[in-house]
XYZ file of C-alpha atoms in Angstrom:
700
model
C 316.276 -52.614 148.527
C 315.351 -52.694 152.217
C 312.131 -54.411 153.239
C 310.237 -52.069 155.524
C 307.960 -53.591 158.143
C 306.339 -50.302 159.176
C 303.374 -49.033 157.183
C 302.035 -45.490 156.972
C 298.518 -45.006 158.405
C 295.834 -44.087 155.881
C 295.152 -40.701 157.493
C 298.815 -39.767 156.923
C 298.926 -40.483 153.168
C 301.703 -38.543 151.450
C 299.396 -36.325 149.346
C 297.875 -34.999 152.585
C 301.157 -34.152 154.369
C 302.145 -30.470 154.600
C 305.518 -29.309 155.979
C 305.239 -25.599 156.665
C 307.112 -22.917 158.573
C 305.840 -19.709 160.115
C 308.317 -16.895 159.373
C 308.368 -13.120 159.890
C 310.043 -10.051 161.370
C 310.325 -9.955 165.166
C 306.976 -9.108 166.829
C 304.853 -9.621 163.686
C 302.958 -12.364 165.545
C 304.390 -15.681 164.314
C 304.181 -17.497 167.641
C 300.683 -16.101 168.321
C 299.536 -17.429 164.911
C 301.050 -20.838 165.740
C 299.344 -20.901 169.170
C 295.955 -20.284 167.506
C 296.617 -23.045 164.966
C 297.327 -25.481 167.831
C 294.142 -24.403 169.627
C 291.766 -24.649 166.660
C 293.321 -27.918 165.464
C 292.661 -29.394 168.928
C 296.346 -29.844 169.800
C 296.120 -27.565 172.849
C 293.066 -26.880 175.001
C 294.084 -23.420 176.147
C 295.495 -20.558 174.112
C 299.029 -19.718 175.291
C 299.964 -16.030 175.133
C 303.478 -14.802 174.342
C 303.195 -11.710 176.584
C 302.264 -13.923 179.544
C 305.233 -16.238 178.900
C 302.781 -19.102 178.348
C 303.194 -19.835 174.625
C 303.521 -23.571 173.905
C 306.155 -23.085 171.198
C 308.297 -20.681 173.273
C 309.275 -23.223 175.917
C 312.809 -22.036 176.799
C 313.116 -19.914 179.950
C 314.906 -17.216 177.918
C 311.995 -17.138 175.426
C 309.418 -16.777 178.192
C 311.319 -13.935 179.841
C 312.032 -11.964 176.682
C 308.768 -12.723 174.841
C 310.688 -13.712 171.693
C 311.344 -16.961 169.841
C 314.973 -18.127 170.010
C 314.840 -21.753 168.843
C 312.669 -23.059 166.040
C 310.122 -25.457 167.542
C 308.355 -28.283 165.699
C 304.874 -29.719 166.152
C 302.282 -31.730 164.206
C 298.551 -31.040 163.889
C 295.694 -32.465 161.824
C 293.275 -30.262 159.920
C 290.495 -31.534 157.638
C 292.133 -34.947 157.099
C 295.550 -33.420 156.379
C 298.663 -33.775 158.521
C 300.500 -30.464 159.007
C 304.055 -30.439 160.386
C 304.704 -26.893 161.606
C 307.985 -25.194 162.501
C 307.705 -21.846 164.344
C 310.878 -19.868 163.577
C 312.532 -16.883 165.331
C 312.257 -13.348 163.946
C 315.331 -11.832 165.575
C 318.307 -11.517 163.228
C 320.710 -13.002 165.837
C 318.910 -16.348 165.395
C 318.642 -16.214 161.601
C 320.338 -19.639 161.330
C 317.209 -21.178 162.894
C 315.147 -19.797 159.995
C 317.730 -20.810 157.400
C 317.886 -24.453 158.451
C 314.121 -24.718 158.891
C 313.432 -23.363 155.392
C 315.927 -25.865 153.963
C 313.668 -28.770 154.967
C 310.193 -27.234 154.539
C 307.854 -27.567 151.560
C 306.047 -24.280 152.145
C 305.819 -21.369 154.529
C 303.416 -18.756 155.875
C 305.013 -15.298 155.892
C 303.396 -13.206 158.632
C 303.409 -9.408 158.267
C 302.191 -6.741 160.695
C 299.235 -4.828 159.160
C 300.646 -1.625 160.694
C 304.263 -1.970 159.523
C 304.072 -3.983 156.287
C 307.409 -5.410 155.122
C 310.067 -4.894 157.809
C 313.839 -5.544 157.537
C 313.835 -9.088 158.916
C 310.811 -9.914 156.716
C 313.066 -9.128 153.753
C 315.809 -11.400 155.112
C 313.546 -14.416 155.661
C 311.848 -13.822 152.289
C 315.267 -13.900 150.582
C 316.153 -17.100 152.462
C 312.897 -18.702 151.263
C 313.715 -17.511 147.727
C 317.117 -19.266 147.928
C 315.473 -22.615 148.690
C 312.507 -22.036 146.332
C 309.991 -22.424 149.179
C 306.356 -21.639 148.178
C 304.798 -18.925 150.360
C 301.402 -17.665 151.512
C 301.263 -14.214 153.151
C 299.160 -13.559 156.254
C 298.640 -9.891 157.184
C 298.281 -10.052 160.962
C 297.238 -7.415 163.554
C 294.307 -6.083 161.484
C 292.737 -4.904 164.772
C 295.598 -2.486 165.560
C 295.402 1.290 165.100
C 296.942 2.171 161.735
C 296.316 -1.277 160.184
C 296.301 -1.071 156.376
C 295.887 -4.314 154.401
C 296.380 -2.732 150.970
C 299.509 -0.817 152.062
C 301.017 -4.147 153.172
C 300.324 -5.775 149.790
C 301.910 -2.798 148.022
C 304.965 -2.945 150.308
C 305.368 -6.659 149.417
C 305.428 -5.684 145.747
C 307.774 -2.712 146.252
C 310.242 -4.109 148.800
C 310.219 -7.818 148.032
C 309.464 -7.676 144.304
C 306.785 -10.271 145.109
C 303.789 -10.976 142.904
C 301.436 -10.555 145.885
C 297.697 -10.869 145.147
C 294.840 -10.484 147.636
C 292.599 -13.547 147.988
C 290.621 -11.966 150.834
C 289.102 -8.540 151.469
C 288.998 -7.347 155.106
C 285.650 -6.426 156.665
C 286.431 -3.312 158.685
C 289.822 -2.495 160.184
C 291.407 -1.432 163.469
C 288.812 -1.712 166.295
C 286.025 -2.504 163.795
C 287.744 -5.490 162.174
C 285.146 -8.287 162.061
C 286.420 -10.793 159.524
C 287.100 -11.146 155.829
C 285.511 -11.897 152.448
C 286.854 -14.963 150.611
C 287.287 -13.822 146.984
C 287.084 -17.410 145.677
C 283.720 -18.343 147.237
C 282.570 -14.674 147.523
C 281.336 -15.347 151.052
C 281.980 -13.300 154.210
C 283.515 -14.868 157.333
C 282.328 -12.951 160.417
C 283.974 -14.056 163.668
C 282.318 -14.148 167.085
C 284.439 -12.512 169.779
C 282.762 -14.347 172.647
C 283.691 -17.789 171.246
C 287.460 -17.036 171.054
C 287.168 -17.170 167.272
C 286.245 -20.867 167.322
C 282.836 -19.934 165.888
C 282.175 -17.764 162.879
C 279.253 -17.146 160.550
C 279.501 -17.496 156.782
C 277.336 -14.709 155.393
C 276.631 -12.713 152.262
C 279.093 -9.914 151.440
C 278.168 -6.626 153.207
C 276.510 -4.235 150.732
C 279.183 -1.518 151.135
C 281.932 -3.996 150.133
C 280.231 -5.672 147.163
C 281.751 -3.452 144.449
C 285.220 -3.556 146.045
C 285.121 -7.372 146.305
C 283.958 -7.741 142.667
C 286.860 -5.549 141.572
C 289.372 -7.538 143.676
C 288.007 -10.875 142.431
C 288.363 -9.715 138.812
C 291.998 -8.711 139.498
C 292.623 -12.136 141.084
C 291.094 -14.070 138.159
C 292.975 -11.936 135.604
C 296.244 -12.701 137.399
C 295.476 -16.429 137.497
C 294.574 -16.463 133.797
C 297.790 -14.713 132.696
C 299.937 -16.701 135.151
C 299.217 -20.073 133.535
C 298.831 -19.535 129.790
C 298.886 -23.279 129.150
C 295.444 -23.582 130.797
C 293.459 -22.183 127.839
C 290.109 -23.440 129.121
C 290.478 -21.463 132.360
C 291.666 -18.379 130.467
C 288.662 -18.468 128.115
C 286.243 -18.813 131.030
C 287.822 -15.807 132.789
C 287.539 -13.724 129.616
C 284.088 -14.811 128.460
C 282.092 -16.241 131.383
C 283.802 -15.824 134.792
C 280.509 -16.627 136.542
C 280.728 -20.230 135.248
C 284.013 -20.895 137.096
C 283.665 -23.333 139.991
C 285.535 -22.899 143.294
C 287.447 -26.139 142.651
C 288.710 -24.843 139.298
C 289.969 -21.604 140.897
C 291.591 -23.473 143.815
C 293.382 -25.807 141.386
C 294.945 -22.874 139.491
C 295.889 -21.049 142.720
C 297.524 -24.230 144.033
C 299.581 -24.616 140.851
C 300.687 -20.962 141.078
C 301.682 -21.316 144.751
C 303.559 -24.618 144.235
C 305.510 -23.139 141.304
C 306.229 -19.829 143.097
C 304.437 -17.862 140.392
C 302.467 -15.772 142.864
C 301.852 -15.285 146.579
C 298.258 -15.197 147.853
C 297.621 -12.682 150.649
C 295.191 -13.324 153.529
C 294.355 -11.201 156.565
C 293.325 -11.535 160.198
C 294.277 -10.864 163.790
C 295.659 -13.903 165.571
C 295.607 -12.192 168.975
C 291.864 -11.481 168.617
C 291.310 -14.994 167.165
C 290.122 -13.961 163.695
C 291.221 -15.459 160.391
C 293.227 -18.493 161.519
C 290.799 -21.216 160.324
C 290.648 -19.813 156.745
C 294.474 -19.760 156.833
C 294.523 -23.458 157.829
C 292.041 -24.208 155.038
C 294.288 -22.693 152.356
C 297.444 -24.347 153.789
C 295.708 -27.670 153.128
C 294.285 -26.578 149.743
C 297.233 -24.693 148.229
C 300.483 -25.691 149.916
C 302.525 -28.455 148.246
C 302.843 -31.963 149.638
C 306.261 -33.705 149.486
C 304.990 -35.272 146.230
C 304.446 -31.832 144.666
C 307.994 -30.810 145.530
C 309.038 -33.665 143.258
C 312.277 -35.525 142.661
C 315.017 -35.181 145.280
C 318.417 -34.477 143.734
C 321.738 -35.320 145.308
C 325.238 -36.527 144.486
C 326.314 -40.173 144.405
C 329.270 -40.402 146.821
C 330.850 -43.266 144.860
C 331.095 -41.640 141.425
C 330.029 -38.007 142.103
C 327.259 -38.256 139.518
C 323.875 -36.630 140.105
C 321.253 -38.936 141.631
C 317.493 -38.511 141.627
C 315.154 -40.107 144.159
C 311.381 -40.187 144.110
C 309.592 -39.270 147.357
C 308.157 -42.681 148.295
C 308.142 -44.840 151.419
C 309.583 -47.957 149.767
C 312.465 -46.088 148.100
C 316.055 -45.851 149.393
C 316.329 -43.831 152.602
C 317.541 -40.234 152.231
C 317.225 -37.795 155.147
C 318.818 -34.482 156.112
C 319.806 -33.593 159.685
C 318.810 -29.953 160.057
C 319.031 -29.312 163.790
C 320.770 -30.709 166.859
C 319.610 -29.863 170.375
C 320.328 -31.029 173.898
C 317.209 -32.162 175.742
C 317.460 -32.245 179.576
C 315.575 -35.578 179.717
C 316.711 -37.594 176.693
C 320.084 -36.034 175.838
C 321.177 -35.291 172.275
C 318.299 -34.933 169.816
C 318.927 -34.788 166.062
C 316.040 -33.458 163.963
C 315.838 -34.925 160.468
C 313.611 -34.453 157.452
C 312.936 -37.710 155.592
C 313.006 -37.042 151.829
C 312.673 -40.642 150.673
C 312.228 -44.076 152.241
C 311.269 -45.105 155.771
C 313.201 -44.305 158.949
C 312.792 -47.085 161.542
C 313.789 -47.371 165.180
C 316.973 -49.418 165.592
C 318.021 -48.833 161.972
C 321.689 -48.572 160.968
C 322.405 -45.524 158.809
C 325.329 -44.078 156.910
C 326.244 -40.431 157.447
C 327.585 -39.722 153.952
C 328.806 -36.220 154.868
C 331.216 -37.616 157.471
C 331.548 -41.176 156.104
C 330.511 -42.683 159.463
C 327.911 -45.257 160.468
C 325.106 -44.318 162.863
C 322.399 -46.208 164.730
C 319.012 -44.879 165.848
C 318.043 -46.005 169.352
C 314.767 -44.045 169.633
C 312.489 -42.022 167.353
C 310.340 -39.191 168.717
C 307.561 -37.004 167.356
C 308.016 -33.568 168.909
C 305.363 -31.124 170.081
C 307.488 -28.133 171.149
C 309.380 -29.647 174.139
C 307.065 -32.610 174.785
C 307.554 -35.829 172.846
C 305.897 -39.066 171.751
C 307.812 -42.273 170.961
C 307.318 -43.645 167.440
C 308.490 -46.838 165.733
C 308.932 -45.289 162.291
C 308.747 -42.114 160.242
C 307.938 -41.970 156.550
C 308.738 -39.842 153.495
C 307.896 -36.203 154.154
C 308.016 -36.541 157.957
C 310.078 -34.523 160.415
C 311.545 -36.777 163.121
C 313.675 -36.348 166.228
C 316.288 -39.104 166.604
C 318.191 -40.281 169.665
C 321.452 -42.199 169.254
C 323.095 -40.278 166.383
C 326.526 -39.468 167.815
C 328.332 -37.939 164.832
C 325.582 -36.204 162.855
C 325.504 -32.398 162.776
C 323.399 -29.754 161.055
C 323.462 -30.210 157.262
C 324.585 -33.870 157.283
C 322.966 -36.406 154.955
C 321.783 -39.746 156.367
C 320.930 -42.668 154.119
C 320.727 -46.443 153.950
C 324.009 -48.310 153.483
C 323.387 -49.263 149.863
C 322.633 -45.711 148.645
C 325.561 -43.370 149.358
C 323.734 -40.158 148.462
C 324.821 -36.650 149.459
C 322.110 -33.960 149.589
C 322.869 -30.266 149.021
C 324.776 -28.771 151.957
C 323.659 -25.791 154.016
C 325.716 -22.594 154.126
C 325.865 -20.506 157.310
C 326.972 -16.889 157.841
C 330.232 -16.034 159.609
C 329.993 -14.762 163.218
C 330.470 -10.990 163.655
C 330.931 -10.593 167.406
C 333.049 -12.366 170.004
C 333.911 -12.307 173.702
C 336.349 -14.042 176.022
C 334.931 -16.554 178.500
C 336.545 -18.305 181.458
C 335.246 -20.585 184.219
C 334.832 -19.030 187.681
C 336.410 -22.002 189.421
C 338.460 -25.103 188.593
C 335.347 -27.213 189.088
C 333.586 -25.272 186.305
C 336.386 -25.836 183.770
C 335.248 -29.307 182.706
C 331.571 -28.274 182.712
C 332.356 -25.219 180.560
C 334.121 -27.402 177.995
C 331.102 -29.763 177.813
C 328.648 -26.833 177.566
C 330.602 -25.094 174.781
C 330.872 -28.369 172.855
C 327.124 -29.040 173.118
C 326.110 -25.468 172.195
C 328.427 -25.277 169.172
C 327.019 -28.621 167.974
C 323.501 -27.186 168.210
C 324.257 -23.849 166.559
C 326.523 -23.643 163.480
C 326.832 -19.829 163.872
C 328.281 -20.205 167.392
C 332.039 -20.772 167.231
C 334.550 -21.565 169.968
C 338.278 -20.906 169.533
C 341.396 -20.307 171.624
C 343.531 -17.189 171.392
C 347.030 -18.623 170.979
C 348.763 -15.565 172.462
C 346.662 -15.221 175.636
C 345.324 -18.789 175.947
C 341.798 -17.344 176.407
C 338.712 -19.189 175.189
C 336.844 -16.995 172.681
C 333.156 -17.486 171.812
C 331.763 -15.907 168.642
C 328.199 -15.399 167.423
C 325.751 -13.313 165.394
C 325.101 -10.513 167.896
C 325.020 -9.372 171.524
C 321.642 -11.024 172.179
C 322.854 -14.296 170.636
C 325.860 -14.513 172.996
C 323.825 -13.283 175.962
C 321.266 -16.080 175.463
C 324.010 -18.705 175.056
C 325.713 -17.506 178.247
C 322.347 -17.682 180.039
C 321.815 -21.247 178.756
C 325.239 -22.299 180.068
C 324.237 -21.141 183.531
C 320.720 -22.656 183.537
C 321.038 -25.829 181.497
C 324.664 -26.796 182.107
C 325.061 -25.171 185.584
C 328.310 -23.476 184.533
C 329.459 -20.364 186.374
C 331.591 -18.310 183.971
C 332.990 -14.804 183.583
C 332.699 -13.159 180.181
C 334.552 -10.170 178.791
C 332.971 -7.249 176.973
C 331.763 -8.083 173.436
C 334.450 -7.641 170.783
C 334.088 -7.217 167.054
C 335.228 -10.170 164.927
C 337.581 -8.408 162.526
C 339.171 -10.110 159.517
C 342.403 -9.445 157.627
C 343.129 -9.560 153.909
C 345.849 -8.520 151.462
C 345.708 -5.760 148.843
C 348.611 -6.623 146.492
C 350.343 -9.714 145.118
C 353.587 -11.072 146.526
C 355.947 -14.016 146.253
C 357.772 -15.766 149.077
C 360.477 -18.397 149.211
C 361.113 -20.107 152.544
C 363.549 -22.847 153.515
C 363.024 -24.686 156.772
C 366.233 -26.429 157.823
C 366.873 -27.871 161.272
C 369.812 -30.016 162.287
C 370.053 -31.214 165.863
C 371.995 -34.440 165.665
C 370.539 -37.491 163.974
C 367.780 -36.972 161.450
C 367.129 -33.300 160.599
C 364.217 -31.361 159.122
C 364.236 -29.986 155.587
C 361.548 -28.305 153.473
C 361.611 -25.637 150.788
C 358.535 -23.968 149.231
C 357.851 -21.038 146.933
C 354.392 -19.434 147.152
C 352.698 -16.925 144.852
C 350.105 -14.955 146.835
C 347.424 -12.636 145.451
C 344.102 -11.082 146.576
C 341.082 -13.271 145.755
C 337.678 -12.007 144.642
C 335.757 -10.329 147.465
C 333.693 -12.861 149.411
C 335.185 -15.869 147.586
C 337.219 -17.052 150.580
C 340.711 -18.537 150.577
C 341.918 -20.748 147.716
C 345.074 -22.847 147.966
C 346.215 -24.761 144.866
C 349.309 -26.754 143.972
C 351.055 -25.918 140.695
C 354.012 -28.180 141.368
C 355.363 -29.948 138.271
C 358.218 -32.372 137.762
C 358.068 -33.692 141.333
C 360.198 -30.893 142.867
C 358.023 -31.474 145.933
C 356.930 -35.137 146.121
C 353.200 -35.736 145.751
C 352.837 -37.147 149.286
C 353.972 -33.809 150.797
C 351.535 -31.593 148.834
C 348.566 -32.087 151.272
C 350.887 -31.089 154.159
C 351.896 -27.927 152.249
C 348.224 -27.038 151.669
C 347.376 -27.688 155.337
C 350.298 -25.526 156.450
C 349.131 -22.640 154.247
C 345.549 -22.974 155.547
C 346.727 -22.983 159.167
C 348.936 -19.956 158.488
C 345.936 -18.075 157.101
C 344.011 -18.730 160.342
C 346.182 -16.196 162.180
C 346.595 -12.804 160.552
C 349.848 -10.870 160.330
C 348.614 -7.509 161.651
C 346.502 -8.319 164.712
C 346.008 -12.081 164.621
C 342.568 -12.101 162.938
C 341.731 -14.680 160.236
C 343.015 -13.844 156.753
C 340.249 -14.021 154.110
C 339.965 -13.772 150.314
C 343.590 -14.821 149.696
C 344.629 -16.880 146.653
C 347.773 -19.004 147.117
C 349.616 -21.040 144.480
C 352.381 -23.446 145.553
C 354.704 -23.072 142.537
C 358.118 -24.468 143.426
C 360.258 -26.056 146.150
C 362.754 -28.807 146.898
C 363.168 -31.709 149.306
C 365.765 -33.897 150.955
C 365.623 -37.685 150.595
C 366.233 -38.284 154.310
C 365.370 -35.093 156.218
C 362.098 -34.063 154.515
C 358.794 -34.988 156.167
C 355.140 -33.984 156.118
C 355.645 -32.014 159.348
C 358.605 -30.105 157.884
C 356.629 -29.072 154.785
C 353.631 -28.091 156.909
C 355.760 -25.840 159.160
C 357.627 -24.385 156.172
C 354.396 -23.555 154.273
C 352.870 -21.938 157.380
C 355.970 -19.729 157.819
C 356.040 -18.860 154.109
C 352.389 -17.778 153.875
C 352.754 -15.485 156.869
C 355.883 -13.865 155.458
C 354.285 -13.547 152.014
C 351.160 -11.886 153.443
C 353.297 -9.368 155.359
C 354.758 -8.257 151.994
C 351.299 -8.042 150.336
C 350.135 -4.853 152.128
C 347.684 -6.465 154.565
C 344.669 -4.531 155.873
C 342.050 -5.141 158.572
C 338.390 -5.591 157.575
C 335.460 -4.815 159.861
C 331.861 -6.112 159.747
C 329.382 -3.547 158.433
C 325.771 -3.860 159.603
C 322.624 -2.961 157.708
C 320.638 -0.867 160.196
C 317.024 0.249 159.771
C 315.767 2.880 162.223
C 312.061 3.703 162.489
C 311.532 7.071 164.174
C 308.848 9.792 164.467
C 309.579 12.807 162.216
C 310.435 15.047 165.206
C 313.645 13.124 165.930
C 314.990 12.539 162.400
C 317.751 15.177 162.716
C 319.071 13.770 165.999
C 318.959 10.166 164.743
C 320.763 10.965 161.480
C 323.357 13.097 163.266
C 324.096 10.191 165.606
C 324.386 7.741 162.660
C 326.936 10.040 160.998
C 328.938 10.244 164.237
C 329.087 6.440 164.190
C 330.728 6.442 160.721
C 327.380 5.403 159.228
C 326.239 5.859 155.622
C 322.583 6.764 154.993
C 321.285 4.639 152.098
C 317.610 5.529 151.993
C 314.965 7.514 153.822
C 311.227 6.936 153.547
C 308.276 8.708 155.168
C 305.261 6.476 155.932
C 302.323 8.040 157.781
C 304.401 10.454 159.865
C 307.055 7.835 160.659
C 310.463 8.014 158.982
C 312.294 4.788 158.079
C 316.047 5.356 157.731
C 318.154 2.645 156.065
C 321.880 2.890 156.660
C 325.131 0.965 156.954
C 327.138 1.311 160.164
C 330.310 -0.485 161.372
C 329.443 -3.010 164.095
C 332.148 -1.578 166.368
C 330.127 1.660 166.565
C 326.803 -0.044 167.421
C 327.456 -1.228 170.997
C 324.958 0.363 173.384
C 322.957 1.835 170.511
C 319.552 0.724 171.798
C 319.984 2.706 175.057
C 321.110 5.856 173.237
C 318.330 5.633 170.634
C 315.723 5.381 173.401
C 317.307 8.378 175.090
C 317.360 10.731 172.061
C 313.839 9.782 170.894
C 312.110 9.546 174.309
C 311.704 5.808 173.727
C 309.640 6.275 170.532
C 312.095 4.940 167.930
C 313.071 1.343 167.201
C 315.748 -0.259 165.088
C 316.816 -3.581 163.590
C 320.279 -4.653 162.549
C 321.717 -7.483 160.455
C 325.194 -8.291 159.053
C 325.775 -6.868 155.565
C 329.425 -7.219 154.487
C 333.072 -6.636 155.493
C 334.914 -3.409 154.623
C 338.434 -2.029 155.103
C 338.791 -0.034 158.340
C 340.129 3.551 158.158
C 343.937 3.811 158.620
C 343.728 5.550 162.017
C 341.442 2.873 163.474
C 343.637 0.129 161.995
C 346.602 1.565 163.899
C 344.624 1.441 167.165
C 343.546 -2.179 166.553
C 347.122 -3.263 165.796
C 348.400 -1.520 168.973
C 345.908 -3.481 171.107
């Protein structure tokens, strides 16, 4: 085992480390909450405002201009002797990969909800992502000062829409313009914030008389939930039933912490970050209730040598295991790779093994990031989030470990792009720069893909939405100084087959000297929806020699990359290589690869191919007066209405609409609703296009 020279400082002991993310729907106030955390924790001396383009965590020019978060940004603060690593994530669906990869490496997260809107579509998406990775959550109901704020409606919407066991641990004092603070249901004390002190000062008082009964009722509900949640803790249960007044605050905090760490329930707090109320109590409970890397327990992975499951304890002197979760290009230091250290110690100058790619890496510098500023460090320890310079081959989702422990951590899955556009350099001088820019951006963002259209020779860029590609194009111009022309956005269609077929192809070429010979028989059938392509060899008796089988599989896979109707990727196709023959002299890997590629294309032509289009889940929020116009427009766009809900005079319409019909929707929606409606959109699934539209696509 490696001997580590670096030692963790006492104030950073592992039990006191918290890795948390701030996640929410767009405009719920994530970045504003993070700015207040930085201010109260003493990390920044001035509160940065999103609407002024001065937020610390939104440091990209595009973020400042649009007032939205595009890249997840990391920082570290200290609060009451605990070290908190914070990642502020985007809320816009086009940048959902930023949330996905952040949640993969976090131990807990704060879900921010708007007190006016409750659970919104993107809140559901990020909640589901957190569910996938089993990330413990605390809910913070923000914007309690806004007109229409309703704390209890938000809790109910968490239960109804997320199926979450959401329980209030605070009771708001006033709401809208009269919001003053909150009552802590554990200590039964009121926190009243002083406006003139920017929320840095607050008084801890007795509960206002008009709230006493309500708070007693809410505390009883909280204690009942805690008692039933952990039936193994009989002593706590008996105290709740027989003498709740004898319970100490520490006892209640211990049970809440266990419930949060095990995802048994989600405590709900309230406040208004913009008006500086409620952030310090939120920091207090992050420290008290959120898990440390120790609480998250054993790290499981696969041993690369024998493919058996491995388990590592989170400790500094253990074997190194880290996950690269983000790559970005920094204008000053070049390529930065963000890693989360799960076990062991990561030291400057260390040699590492990238087990995902089977390549060796060396760290030249280690940095602790605070948004886009940085501090050099000699080492990072278990539970830390580090930025590394010098890793040339590591990409998002790669595992890094010490040479003697070839461990592979669970990979990250990313959604397929749904929109694409052609891009070309404006001048010959921009050609090389464009290539470098596209390479760097696709390294940073796994949902950004670059390909070449074989028929036209055009470079095609694909992403998660119009805003996604617009921001990437903007970054090319500003960061990489590339002048480029882009075509209109195009939908990323797919192709698939609807029936089974069989194809036999012989590839024979004789041109003097050694010829080319290959013969394959393929059985082709539709695969389960969403399962992807599967290519398997069922060759027996050596009719195709074993050394040519990988070439056959590669040929089939390459053939599936170009569809038979309009050149789009073929998906959900199952292919069995069942028979063939070879020639002792003329057969080669190249011949079998070409033959298999020809055979799969011919076989798919016989299997009644169809074109699939991406369907988007769209949620429109509109005043009642415009419901008819909005729904009529959705129907004209081939949309399907799934659900309609009326909340306080506002109608929320859930529907599914083909992406091809959604271009320019924001302008039209503003027009038909006098600017009073809003909408959100996220990819849902792929569906067969109607026959008439398929004909038009094929003609193009």
